[in-house]
XYZ file of N, CA and C in Angstrom:
804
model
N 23.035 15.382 -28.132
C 21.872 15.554 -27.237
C 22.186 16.665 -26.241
N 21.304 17.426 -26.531
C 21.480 18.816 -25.370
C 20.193 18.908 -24.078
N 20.598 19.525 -22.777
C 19.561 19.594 -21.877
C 19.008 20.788 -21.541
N 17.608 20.750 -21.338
C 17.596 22.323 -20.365
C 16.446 21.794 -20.100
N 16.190 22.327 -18.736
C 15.648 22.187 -17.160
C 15.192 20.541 -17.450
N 16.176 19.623 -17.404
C 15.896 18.758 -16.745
C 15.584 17.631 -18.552
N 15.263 18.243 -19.525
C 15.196 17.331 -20.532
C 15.681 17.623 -21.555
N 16.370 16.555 -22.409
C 17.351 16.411 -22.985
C 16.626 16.074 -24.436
N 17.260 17.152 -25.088
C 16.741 17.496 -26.436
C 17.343 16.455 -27.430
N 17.193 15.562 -28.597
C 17.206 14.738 -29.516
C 17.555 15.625 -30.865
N 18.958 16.125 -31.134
C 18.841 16.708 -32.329
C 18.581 16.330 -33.539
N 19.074 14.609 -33.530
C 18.745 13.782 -34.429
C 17.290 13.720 -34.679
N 16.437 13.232 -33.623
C 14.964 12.606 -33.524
C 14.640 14.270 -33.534
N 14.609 14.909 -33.050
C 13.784 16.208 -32.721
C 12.895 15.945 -31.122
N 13.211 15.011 -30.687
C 12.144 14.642 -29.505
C 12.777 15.047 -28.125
N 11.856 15.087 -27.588
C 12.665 15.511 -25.629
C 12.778 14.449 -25.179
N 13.899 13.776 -24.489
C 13.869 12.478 -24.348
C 14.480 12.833 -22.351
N 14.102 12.175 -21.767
C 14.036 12.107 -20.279
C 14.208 10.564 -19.687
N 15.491 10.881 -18.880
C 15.592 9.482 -17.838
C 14.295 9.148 -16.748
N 14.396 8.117 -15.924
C 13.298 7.986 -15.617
C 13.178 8.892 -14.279
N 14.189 8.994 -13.825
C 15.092 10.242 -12.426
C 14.153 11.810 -12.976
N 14.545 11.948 -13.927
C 14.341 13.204 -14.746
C 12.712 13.529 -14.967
N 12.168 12.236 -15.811
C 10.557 12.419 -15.536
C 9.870 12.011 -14.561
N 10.086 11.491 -13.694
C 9.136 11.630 -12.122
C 9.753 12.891 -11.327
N 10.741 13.445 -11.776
C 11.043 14.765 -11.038
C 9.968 15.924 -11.917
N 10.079 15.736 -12.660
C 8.892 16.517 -13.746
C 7.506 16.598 -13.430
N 7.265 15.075 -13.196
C 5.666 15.013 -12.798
C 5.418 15.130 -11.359
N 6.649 15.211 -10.497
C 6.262 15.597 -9.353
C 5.940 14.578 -8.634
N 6.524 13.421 -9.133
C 6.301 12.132 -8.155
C 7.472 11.531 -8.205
N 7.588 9.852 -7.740
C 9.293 9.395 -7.414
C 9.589 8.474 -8.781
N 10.735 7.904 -8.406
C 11.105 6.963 -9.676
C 10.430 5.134 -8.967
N 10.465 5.671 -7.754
C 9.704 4.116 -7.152
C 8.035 4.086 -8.165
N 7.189 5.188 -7.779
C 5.923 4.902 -8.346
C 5.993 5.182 -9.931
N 6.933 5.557 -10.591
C 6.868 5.134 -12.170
C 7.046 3.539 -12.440
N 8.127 2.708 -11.554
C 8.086 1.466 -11.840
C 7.059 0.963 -11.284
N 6.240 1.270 -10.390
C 4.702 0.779 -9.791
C 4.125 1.040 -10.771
N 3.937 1.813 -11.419
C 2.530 2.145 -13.136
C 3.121 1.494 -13.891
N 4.430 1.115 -14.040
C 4.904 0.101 -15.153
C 4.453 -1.022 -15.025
N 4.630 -1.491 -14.130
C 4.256 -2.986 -13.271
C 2.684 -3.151 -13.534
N 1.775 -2.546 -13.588
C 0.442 -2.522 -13.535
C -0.285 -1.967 -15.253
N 0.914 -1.647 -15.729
C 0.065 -1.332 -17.103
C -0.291 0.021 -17.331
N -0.300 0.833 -15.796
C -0.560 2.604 -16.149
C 0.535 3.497 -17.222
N 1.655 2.534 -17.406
C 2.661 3.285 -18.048
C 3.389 2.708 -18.579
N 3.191 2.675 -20.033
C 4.437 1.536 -20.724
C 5.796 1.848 -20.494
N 6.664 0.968 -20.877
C 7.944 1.297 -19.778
C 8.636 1.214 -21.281
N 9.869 2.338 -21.970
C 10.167 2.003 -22.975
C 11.242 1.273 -23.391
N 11.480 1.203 -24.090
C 12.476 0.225 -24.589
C 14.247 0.524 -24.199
N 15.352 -0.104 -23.679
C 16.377 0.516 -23.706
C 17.282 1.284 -24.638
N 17.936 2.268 -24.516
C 18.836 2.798 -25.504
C 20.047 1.820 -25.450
N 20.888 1.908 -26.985
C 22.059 1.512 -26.674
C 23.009 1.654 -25.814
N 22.792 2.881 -24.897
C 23.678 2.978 -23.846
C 22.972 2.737 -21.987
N 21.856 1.381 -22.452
C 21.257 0.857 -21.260
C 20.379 1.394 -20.119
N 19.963 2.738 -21.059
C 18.795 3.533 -19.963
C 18.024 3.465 -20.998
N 17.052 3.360 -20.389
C 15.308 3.966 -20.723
C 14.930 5.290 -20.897
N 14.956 5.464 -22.040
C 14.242 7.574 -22.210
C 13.028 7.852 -22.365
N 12.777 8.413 -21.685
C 11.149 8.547 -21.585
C 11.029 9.837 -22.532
N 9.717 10.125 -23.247
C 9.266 11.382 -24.457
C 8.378 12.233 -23.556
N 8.269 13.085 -24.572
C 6.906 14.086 -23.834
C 5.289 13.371 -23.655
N 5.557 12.272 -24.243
C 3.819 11.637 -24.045
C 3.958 10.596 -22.987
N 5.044 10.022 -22.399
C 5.156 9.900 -21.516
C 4.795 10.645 -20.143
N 5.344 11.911 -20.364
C 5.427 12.466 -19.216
C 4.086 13.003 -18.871
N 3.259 13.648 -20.337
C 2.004 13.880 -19.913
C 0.860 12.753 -19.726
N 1.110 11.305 -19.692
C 0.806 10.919 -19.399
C 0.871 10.545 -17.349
N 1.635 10.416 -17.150
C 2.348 9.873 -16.196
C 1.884 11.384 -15.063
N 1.783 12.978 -15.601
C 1.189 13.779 -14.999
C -0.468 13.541 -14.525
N -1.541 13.079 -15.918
C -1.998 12.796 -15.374
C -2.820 11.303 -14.479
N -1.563 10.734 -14.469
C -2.140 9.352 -13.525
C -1.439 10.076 -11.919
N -0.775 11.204 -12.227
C -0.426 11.459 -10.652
C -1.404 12.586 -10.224
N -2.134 13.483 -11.051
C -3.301 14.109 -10.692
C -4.407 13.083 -10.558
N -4.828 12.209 -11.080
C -5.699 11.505 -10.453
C -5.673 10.457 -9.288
N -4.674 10.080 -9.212
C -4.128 9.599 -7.849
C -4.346 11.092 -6.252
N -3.883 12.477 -7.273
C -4.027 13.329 -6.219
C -5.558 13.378 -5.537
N -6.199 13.143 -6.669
C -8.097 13.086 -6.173
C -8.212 11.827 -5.354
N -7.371 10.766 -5.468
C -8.064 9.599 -4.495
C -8.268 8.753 -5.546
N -8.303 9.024 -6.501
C -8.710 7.853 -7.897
C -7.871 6.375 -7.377
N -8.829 5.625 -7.198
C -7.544 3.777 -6.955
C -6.857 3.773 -8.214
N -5.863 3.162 -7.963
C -4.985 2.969 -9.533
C -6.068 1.598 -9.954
N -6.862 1.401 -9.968
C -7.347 0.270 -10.789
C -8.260 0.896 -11.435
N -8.691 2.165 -11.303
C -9.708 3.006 -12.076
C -9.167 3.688 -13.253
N -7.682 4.223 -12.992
C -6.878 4.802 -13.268
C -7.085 4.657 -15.079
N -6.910 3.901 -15.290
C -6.664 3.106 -16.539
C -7.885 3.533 -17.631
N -8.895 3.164 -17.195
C -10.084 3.288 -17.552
C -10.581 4.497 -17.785
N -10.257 5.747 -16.900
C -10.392 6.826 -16.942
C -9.702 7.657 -17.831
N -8.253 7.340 -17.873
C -7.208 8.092 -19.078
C -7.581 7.697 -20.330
N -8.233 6.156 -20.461
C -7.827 5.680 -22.016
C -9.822 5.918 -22.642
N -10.921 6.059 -21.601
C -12.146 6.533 -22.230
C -12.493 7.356 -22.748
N -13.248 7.820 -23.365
C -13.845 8.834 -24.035
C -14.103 10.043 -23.397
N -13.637 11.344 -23.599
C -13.470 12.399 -22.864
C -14.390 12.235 -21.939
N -15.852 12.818 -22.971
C -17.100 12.945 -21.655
C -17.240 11.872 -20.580
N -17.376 10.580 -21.145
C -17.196 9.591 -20.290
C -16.203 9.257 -19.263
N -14.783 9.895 -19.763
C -13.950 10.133 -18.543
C -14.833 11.069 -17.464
N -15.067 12.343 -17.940
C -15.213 13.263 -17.022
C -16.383 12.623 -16.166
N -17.830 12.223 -16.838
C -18.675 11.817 -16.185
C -18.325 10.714 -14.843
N -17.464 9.387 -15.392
C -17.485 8.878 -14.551
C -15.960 9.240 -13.187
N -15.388 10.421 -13.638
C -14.881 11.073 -12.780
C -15.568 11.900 -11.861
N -16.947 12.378 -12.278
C -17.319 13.292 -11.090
C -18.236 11.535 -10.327
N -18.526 10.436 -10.640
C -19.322 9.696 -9.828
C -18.325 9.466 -9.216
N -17.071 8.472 -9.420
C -15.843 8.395 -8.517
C -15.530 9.319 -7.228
N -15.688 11.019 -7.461
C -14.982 11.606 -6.408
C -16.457 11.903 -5.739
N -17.572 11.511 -6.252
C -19.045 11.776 -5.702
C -19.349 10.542 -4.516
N -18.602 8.996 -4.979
C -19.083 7.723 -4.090
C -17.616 8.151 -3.078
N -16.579 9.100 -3.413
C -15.524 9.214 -2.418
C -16.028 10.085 -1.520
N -16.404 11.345 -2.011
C -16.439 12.076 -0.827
C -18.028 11.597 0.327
N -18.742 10.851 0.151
C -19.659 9.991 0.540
C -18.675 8.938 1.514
N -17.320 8.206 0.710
C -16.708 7.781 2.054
C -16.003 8.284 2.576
N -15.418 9.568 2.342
C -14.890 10.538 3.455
C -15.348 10.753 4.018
N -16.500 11.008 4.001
C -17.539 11.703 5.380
C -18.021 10.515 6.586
N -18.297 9.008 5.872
C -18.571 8.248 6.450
C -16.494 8.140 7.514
N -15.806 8.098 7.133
C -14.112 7.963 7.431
C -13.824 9.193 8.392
N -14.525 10.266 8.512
C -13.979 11.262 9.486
C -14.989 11.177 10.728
N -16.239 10.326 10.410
C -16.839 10.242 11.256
C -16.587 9.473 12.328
N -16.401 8.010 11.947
C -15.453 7.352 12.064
C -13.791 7.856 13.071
N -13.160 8.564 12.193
C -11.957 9.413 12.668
C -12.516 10.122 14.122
N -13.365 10.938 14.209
C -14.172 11.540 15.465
C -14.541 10.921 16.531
N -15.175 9.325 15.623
C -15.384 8.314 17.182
C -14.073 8.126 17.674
N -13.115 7.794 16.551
C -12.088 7.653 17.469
C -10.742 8.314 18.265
N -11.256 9.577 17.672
C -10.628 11.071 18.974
C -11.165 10.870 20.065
N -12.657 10.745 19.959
C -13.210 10.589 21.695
C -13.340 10.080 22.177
N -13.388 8.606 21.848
C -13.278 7.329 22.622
C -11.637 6.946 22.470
N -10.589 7.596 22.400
C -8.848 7.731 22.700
C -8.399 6.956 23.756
N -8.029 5.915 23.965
C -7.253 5.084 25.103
C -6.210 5.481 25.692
N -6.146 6.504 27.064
C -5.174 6.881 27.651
C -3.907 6.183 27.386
N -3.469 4.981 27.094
C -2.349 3.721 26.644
C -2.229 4.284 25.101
N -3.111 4.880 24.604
C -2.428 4.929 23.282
C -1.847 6.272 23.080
N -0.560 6.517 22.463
C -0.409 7.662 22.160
C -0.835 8.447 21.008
N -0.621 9.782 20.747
C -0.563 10.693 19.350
C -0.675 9.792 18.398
N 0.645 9.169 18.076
C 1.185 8.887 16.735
C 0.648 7.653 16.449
N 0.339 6.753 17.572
C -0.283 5.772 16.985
C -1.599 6.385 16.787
N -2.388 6.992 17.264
C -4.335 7.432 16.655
C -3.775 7.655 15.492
N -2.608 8.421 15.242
C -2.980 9.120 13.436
C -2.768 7.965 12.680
N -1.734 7.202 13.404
C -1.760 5.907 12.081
C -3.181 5.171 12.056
N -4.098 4.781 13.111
C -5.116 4.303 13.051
C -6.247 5.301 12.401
N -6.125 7.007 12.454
C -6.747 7.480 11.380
C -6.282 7.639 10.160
N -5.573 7.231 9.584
C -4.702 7.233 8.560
C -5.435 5.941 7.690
N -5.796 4.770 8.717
C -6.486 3.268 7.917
C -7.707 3.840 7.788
N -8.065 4.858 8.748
C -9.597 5.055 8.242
C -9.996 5.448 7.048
N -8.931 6.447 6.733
C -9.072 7.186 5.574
C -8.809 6.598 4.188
N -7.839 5.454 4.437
C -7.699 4.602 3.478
C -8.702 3.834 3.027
N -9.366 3.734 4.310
C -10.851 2.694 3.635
C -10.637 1.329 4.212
N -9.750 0.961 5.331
C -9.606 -0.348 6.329
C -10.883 -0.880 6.933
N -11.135 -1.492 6.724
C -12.082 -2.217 7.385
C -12.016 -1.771 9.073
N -13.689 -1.513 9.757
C -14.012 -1.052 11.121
C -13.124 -2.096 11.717
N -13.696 -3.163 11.625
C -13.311 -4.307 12.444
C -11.717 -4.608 12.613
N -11.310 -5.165 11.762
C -9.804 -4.664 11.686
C -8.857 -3.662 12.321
N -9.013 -2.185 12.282
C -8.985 -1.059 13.497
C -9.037 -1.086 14.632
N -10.067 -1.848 14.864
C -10.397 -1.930 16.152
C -9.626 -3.251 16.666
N -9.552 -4.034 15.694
C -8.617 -5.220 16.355
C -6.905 -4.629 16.341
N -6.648 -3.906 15.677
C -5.006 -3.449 15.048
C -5.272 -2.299 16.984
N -5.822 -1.989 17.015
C -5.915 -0.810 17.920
C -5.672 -1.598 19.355
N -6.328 -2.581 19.444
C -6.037 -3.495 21.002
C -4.405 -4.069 20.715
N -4.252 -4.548 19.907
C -3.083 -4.685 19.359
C -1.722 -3.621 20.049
N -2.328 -2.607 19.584
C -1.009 -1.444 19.850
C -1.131 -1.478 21.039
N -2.638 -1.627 21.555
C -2.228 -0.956 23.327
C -1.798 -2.031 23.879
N -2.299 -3.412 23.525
C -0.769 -4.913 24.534
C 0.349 -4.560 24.284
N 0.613 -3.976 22.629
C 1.913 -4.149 22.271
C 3.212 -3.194 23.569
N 2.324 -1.829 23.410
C 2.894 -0.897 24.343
C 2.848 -1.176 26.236
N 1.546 -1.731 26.733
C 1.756 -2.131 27.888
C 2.480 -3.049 28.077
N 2.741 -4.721 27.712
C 3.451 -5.481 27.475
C 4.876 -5.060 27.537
N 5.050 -4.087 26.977
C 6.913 -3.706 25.973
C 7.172 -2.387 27.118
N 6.008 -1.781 28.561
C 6.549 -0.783 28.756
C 6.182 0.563 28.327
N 5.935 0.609 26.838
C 6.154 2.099 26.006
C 7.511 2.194 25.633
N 8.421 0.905 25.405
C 9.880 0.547 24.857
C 9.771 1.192 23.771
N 11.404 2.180 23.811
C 11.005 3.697 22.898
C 11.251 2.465 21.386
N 12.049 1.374 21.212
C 12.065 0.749 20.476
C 10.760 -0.107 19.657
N 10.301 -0.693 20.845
C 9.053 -1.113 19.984
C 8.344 -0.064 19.892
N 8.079 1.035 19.923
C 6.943 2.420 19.275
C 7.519 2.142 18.113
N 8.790 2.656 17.867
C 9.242 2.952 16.706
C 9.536 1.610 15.641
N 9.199 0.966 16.240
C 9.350 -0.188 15.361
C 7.868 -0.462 14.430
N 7.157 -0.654 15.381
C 5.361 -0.198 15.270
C 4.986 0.619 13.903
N 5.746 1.774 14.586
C 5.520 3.170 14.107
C 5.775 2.474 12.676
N 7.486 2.542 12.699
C 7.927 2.169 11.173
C 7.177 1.121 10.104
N 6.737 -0.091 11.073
C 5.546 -0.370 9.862
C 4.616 -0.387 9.298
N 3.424 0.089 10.524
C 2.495 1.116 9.671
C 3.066 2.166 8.727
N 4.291 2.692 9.081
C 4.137 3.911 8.067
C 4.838 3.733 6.777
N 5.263 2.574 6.925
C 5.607 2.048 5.369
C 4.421 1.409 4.745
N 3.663 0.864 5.262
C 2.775 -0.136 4.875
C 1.547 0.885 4.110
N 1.577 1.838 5.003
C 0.528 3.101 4.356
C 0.919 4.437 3.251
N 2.719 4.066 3.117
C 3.034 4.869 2.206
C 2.892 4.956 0.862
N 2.987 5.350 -0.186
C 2.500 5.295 -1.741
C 3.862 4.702 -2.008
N 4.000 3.822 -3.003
C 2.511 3.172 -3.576
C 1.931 1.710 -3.057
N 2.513 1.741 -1.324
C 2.359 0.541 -0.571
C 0.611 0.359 -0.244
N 0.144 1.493 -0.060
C -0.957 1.839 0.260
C -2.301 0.980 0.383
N -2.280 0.899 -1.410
C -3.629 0.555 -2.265
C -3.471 -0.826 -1.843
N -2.402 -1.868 -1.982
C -1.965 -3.095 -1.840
C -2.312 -3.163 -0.416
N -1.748 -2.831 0.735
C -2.163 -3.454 2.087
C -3.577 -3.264 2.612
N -3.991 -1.782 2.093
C -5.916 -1.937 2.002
C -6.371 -3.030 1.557
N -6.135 -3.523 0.474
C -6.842 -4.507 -0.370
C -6.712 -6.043 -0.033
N -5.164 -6.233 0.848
C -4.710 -7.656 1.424
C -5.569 -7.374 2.926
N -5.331 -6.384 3.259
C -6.349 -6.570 4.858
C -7.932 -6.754 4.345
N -8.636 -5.923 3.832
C -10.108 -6.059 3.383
C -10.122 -7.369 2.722
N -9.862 -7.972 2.743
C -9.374 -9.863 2.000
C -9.327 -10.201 3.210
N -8.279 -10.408 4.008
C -7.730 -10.993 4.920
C -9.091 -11.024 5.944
N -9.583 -10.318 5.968
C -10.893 -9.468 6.810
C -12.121 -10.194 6.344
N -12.649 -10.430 4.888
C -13.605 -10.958 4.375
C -13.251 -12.434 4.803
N -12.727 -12.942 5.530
C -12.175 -14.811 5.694
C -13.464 -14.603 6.556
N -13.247 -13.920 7.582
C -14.496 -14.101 8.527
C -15.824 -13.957 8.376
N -16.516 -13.848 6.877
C -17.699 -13.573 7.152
C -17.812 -15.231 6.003
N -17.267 -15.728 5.461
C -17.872 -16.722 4.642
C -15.771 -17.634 4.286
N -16.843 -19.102 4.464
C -15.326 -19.755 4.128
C -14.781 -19.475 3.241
N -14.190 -20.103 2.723
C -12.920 -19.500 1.384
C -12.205 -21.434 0.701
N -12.225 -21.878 -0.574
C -11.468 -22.754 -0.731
C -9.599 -22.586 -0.323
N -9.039 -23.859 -0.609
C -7.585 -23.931 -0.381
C -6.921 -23.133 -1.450
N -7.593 -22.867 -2.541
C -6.910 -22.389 -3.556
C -6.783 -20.524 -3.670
N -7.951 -20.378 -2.596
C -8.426 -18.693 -2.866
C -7.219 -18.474 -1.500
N -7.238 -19.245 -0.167
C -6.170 -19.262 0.645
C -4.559 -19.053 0.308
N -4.808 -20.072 -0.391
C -3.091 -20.096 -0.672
C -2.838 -19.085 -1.635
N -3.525 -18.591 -2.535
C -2.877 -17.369 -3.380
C -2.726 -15.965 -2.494
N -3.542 -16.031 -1.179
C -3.415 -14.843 -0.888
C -2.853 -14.728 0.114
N -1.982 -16.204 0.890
C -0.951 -16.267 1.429
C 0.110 -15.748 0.746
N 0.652 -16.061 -0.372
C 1.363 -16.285 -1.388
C 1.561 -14.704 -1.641
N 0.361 -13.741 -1.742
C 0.139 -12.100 -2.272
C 0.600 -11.749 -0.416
N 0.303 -11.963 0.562
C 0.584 -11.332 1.843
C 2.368 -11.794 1.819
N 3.076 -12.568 1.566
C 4.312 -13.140 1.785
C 4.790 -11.940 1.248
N 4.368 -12.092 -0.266
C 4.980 -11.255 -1.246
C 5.294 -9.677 -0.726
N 4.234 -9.026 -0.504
C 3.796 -7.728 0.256
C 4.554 -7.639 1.480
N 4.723 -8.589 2.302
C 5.672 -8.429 3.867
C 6.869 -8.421 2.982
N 7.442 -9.593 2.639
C 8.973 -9.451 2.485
C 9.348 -8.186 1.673
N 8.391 -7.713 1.004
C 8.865 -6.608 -0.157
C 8.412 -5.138 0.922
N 7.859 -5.030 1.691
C 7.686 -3.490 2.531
C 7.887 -4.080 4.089
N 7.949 -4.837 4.911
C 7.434 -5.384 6.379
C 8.759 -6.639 6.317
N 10.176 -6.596 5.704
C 11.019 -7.590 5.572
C 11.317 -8.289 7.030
N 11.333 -7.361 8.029
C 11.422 -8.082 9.624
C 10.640 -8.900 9.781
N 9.387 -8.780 9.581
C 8.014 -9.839 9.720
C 8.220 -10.746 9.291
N 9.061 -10.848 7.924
C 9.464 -12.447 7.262
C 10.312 -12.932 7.708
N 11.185 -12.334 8.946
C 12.502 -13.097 8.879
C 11.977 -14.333 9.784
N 13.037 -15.376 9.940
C 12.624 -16.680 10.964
C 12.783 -15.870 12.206
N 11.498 -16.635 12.989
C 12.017 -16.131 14.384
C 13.307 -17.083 15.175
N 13.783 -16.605 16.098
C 14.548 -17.443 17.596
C 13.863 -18.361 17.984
N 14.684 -19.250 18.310
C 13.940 -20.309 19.307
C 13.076 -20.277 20.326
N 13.456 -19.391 20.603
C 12.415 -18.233 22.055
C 11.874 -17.057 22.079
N 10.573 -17.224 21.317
C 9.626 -15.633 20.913
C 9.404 -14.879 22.258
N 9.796 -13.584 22.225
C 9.645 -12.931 23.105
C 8.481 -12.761 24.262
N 8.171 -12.593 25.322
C 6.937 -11.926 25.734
C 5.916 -11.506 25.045
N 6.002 -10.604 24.510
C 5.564 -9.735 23.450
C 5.099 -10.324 22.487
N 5.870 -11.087 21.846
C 5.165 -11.668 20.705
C 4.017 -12.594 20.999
N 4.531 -13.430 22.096
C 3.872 -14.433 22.574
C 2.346 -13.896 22.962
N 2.212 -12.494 23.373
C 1.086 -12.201 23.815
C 0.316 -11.424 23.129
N 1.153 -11.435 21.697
C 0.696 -10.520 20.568
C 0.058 -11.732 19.167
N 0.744 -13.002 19.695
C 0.386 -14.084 18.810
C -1.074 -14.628 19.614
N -1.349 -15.101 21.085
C -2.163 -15.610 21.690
C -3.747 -14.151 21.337
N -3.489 -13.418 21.566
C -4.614 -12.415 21.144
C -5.324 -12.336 19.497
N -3.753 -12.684 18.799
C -4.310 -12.773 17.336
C -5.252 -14.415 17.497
N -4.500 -15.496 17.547
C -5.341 -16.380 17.699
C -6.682 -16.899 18.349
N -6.822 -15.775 19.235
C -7.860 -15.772 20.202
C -9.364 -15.574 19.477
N -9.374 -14.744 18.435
C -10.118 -13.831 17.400
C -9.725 -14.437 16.383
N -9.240 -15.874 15.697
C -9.159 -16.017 14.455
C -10.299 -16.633 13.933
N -11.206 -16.960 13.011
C -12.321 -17.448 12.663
C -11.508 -19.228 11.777
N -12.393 -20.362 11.973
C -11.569 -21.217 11.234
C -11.250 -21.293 9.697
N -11.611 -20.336 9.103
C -10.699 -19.875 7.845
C -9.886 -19.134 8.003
N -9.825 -17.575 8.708
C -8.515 -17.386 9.349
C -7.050 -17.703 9.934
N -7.736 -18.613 10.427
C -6.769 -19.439 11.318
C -5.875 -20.884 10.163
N -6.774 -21.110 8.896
C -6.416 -21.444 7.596
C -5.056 -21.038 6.894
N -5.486 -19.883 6.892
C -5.104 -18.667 5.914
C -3.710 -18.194 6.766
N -4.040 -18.269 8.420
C -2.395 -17.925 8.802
C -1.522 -18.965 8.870
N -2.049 -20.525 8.927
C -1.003 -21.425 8.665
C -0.340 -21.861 7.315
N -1.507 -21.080 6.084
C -0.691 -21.068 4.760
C 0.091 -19.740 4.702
N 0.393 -18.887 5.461
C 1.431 -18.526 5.178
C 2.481 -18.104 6.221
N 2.638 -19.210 7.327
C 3.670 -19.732 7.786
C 4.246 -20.841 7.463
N 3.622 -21.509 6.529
C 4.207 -22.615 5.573
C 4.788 -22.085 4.293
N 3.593 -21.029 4.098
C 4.903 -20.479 2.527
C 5.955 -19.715 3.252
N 6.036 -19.057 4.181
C 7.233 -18.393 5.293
C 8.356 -19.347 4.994
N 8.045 -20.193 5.331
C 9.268 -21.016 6.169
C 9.637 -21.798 4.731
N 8.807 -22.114 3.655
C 9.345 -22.737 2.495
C 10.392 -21.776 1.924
N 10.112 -20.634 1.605
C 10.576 -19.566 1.275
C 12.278 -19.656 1.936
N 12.203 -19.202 3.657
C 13.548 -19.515 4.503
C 14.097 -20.610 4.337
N 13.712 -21.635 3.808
C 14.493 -22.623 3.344
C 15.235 -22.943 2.321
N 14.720 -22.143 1.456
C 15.098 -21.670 0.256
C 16.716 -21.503 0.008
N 17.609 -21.896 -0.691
C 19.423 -21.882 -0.690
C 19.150 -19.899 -1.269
């Protein structure tokens, strides 16, 4: 097996065969979001070689190029699928309605973004507005924003402007909004968010306790840990505000998953 720029020729097979390091460096994306399209079905994951790696081919890779050009348009990965494996025209067609109902919510999202340059809370800084325009653009629910936004400014009056809690802040919005964390915490908040307009059974609760656990401990791992015997200031006045605003399915939905929390920490 011989290489050049990056893929490794099959003299036997005749095929280009590529680690998985090798083809997300190719397509211009990471080796984290190839195992995210594996996980979801965008990308079959192949079989091991006898010497315990996975080689990816050239139809791999042009595949995997374009689920990262359509991701570049904004495409949700749940469209994703549908779009690569349809019928040309029908791809294309329902590709121009996709970036046609998007740029319809971009415009509604910068508008949005604008209210909230000018109505700016002296208490809040720079970096937190961009993370709060950052949910806009994602497609976060108004309401939500605006609750995450009172949020930051107790968090920071409360704490001071403690260069620690910014950056603590900071750090989990900006994991929580990074690829391919993204699509997942849009979709658990716009859930989490829909509790308040109509009840919900125990069963629709607990699975999406169960999907929020999952999602914290795997990007937000501090959030899962047990707290101290003695929650800080801060928290205390960051927990009494959340509860203040919980609706009684809300308020449901956060004691199923401080019960799956703590089942979990109990865990050997």
């Amino acid at each position: 097996m011989v290489s050049t720029d990056g893929i490794r020729i099959d003299k036997r097979e005749g095929e280009a065969m590529m680690t998985i390091g090798e083809l997300a460096n190719l397509a211009g994306t990471t080796v984290r979001s190839v195992r995210y399209y594996h996980s979801n079905g965008l990308l079959e994951e192949p079989q091991r070689q006898p010497n315990g790696y996975r080689m990816y081919r050239a139809v791999d890779l042009a595949r995997l190029s374009r689920i990262r050009r359509l991701r570049d348009l904004g495409i949700p990965v749940a469209k994703i699928a549908e779009l690569l494996d349809g019928d040309a025209h029908d791809t294309r067609s329902a590709l121009d309605k996709e970036l046609a109902a998007k740029a319809e919510q971009i415009a509604v999202q910068r508008a949005h973004i604008e209210s909230l340059r000018r109505n700016a809370d002296p208490e809040l800084p720079d970096a937190f507005s961009e993370v709060l325009a950052q949910y806009v653009v994602a497609g976060a629910p108004t309401a939500w924003i605006d609750n995450e936004r009172e949020l930051l400014i107790l968090a920071l009056t409360v704490s001071g402007g403690d260069p620690e809690v910014c950056d603590s802040l900071l750090s989990a919005h900006r994991r929580a909004l990074a690829e391919p964390n993204r699509e997942q915490a849009i979709e658990l908040i716009t859930r989490m968010y829909a509790l308040t307009e109509a009840p919900a059974d125990a069963d629709t609760i607990a699975a999406l306790a169960i999907q929020f656990c999952d999602f914290t401990e795997r990007v937000l791992p501090e959030q899962a840990a047990p707290e101290g015997p003695s929650p800080t200031r801060l928290v205390a006045v960051l927990r009494e505000h959340q509860a203040d605003r919980r609706t009684p399915t809300q308020e449901r939905f956060a004691k199923a998953v401080a019960a799956e929390l703590a089942a979990r920490q109990s865990r050997p």
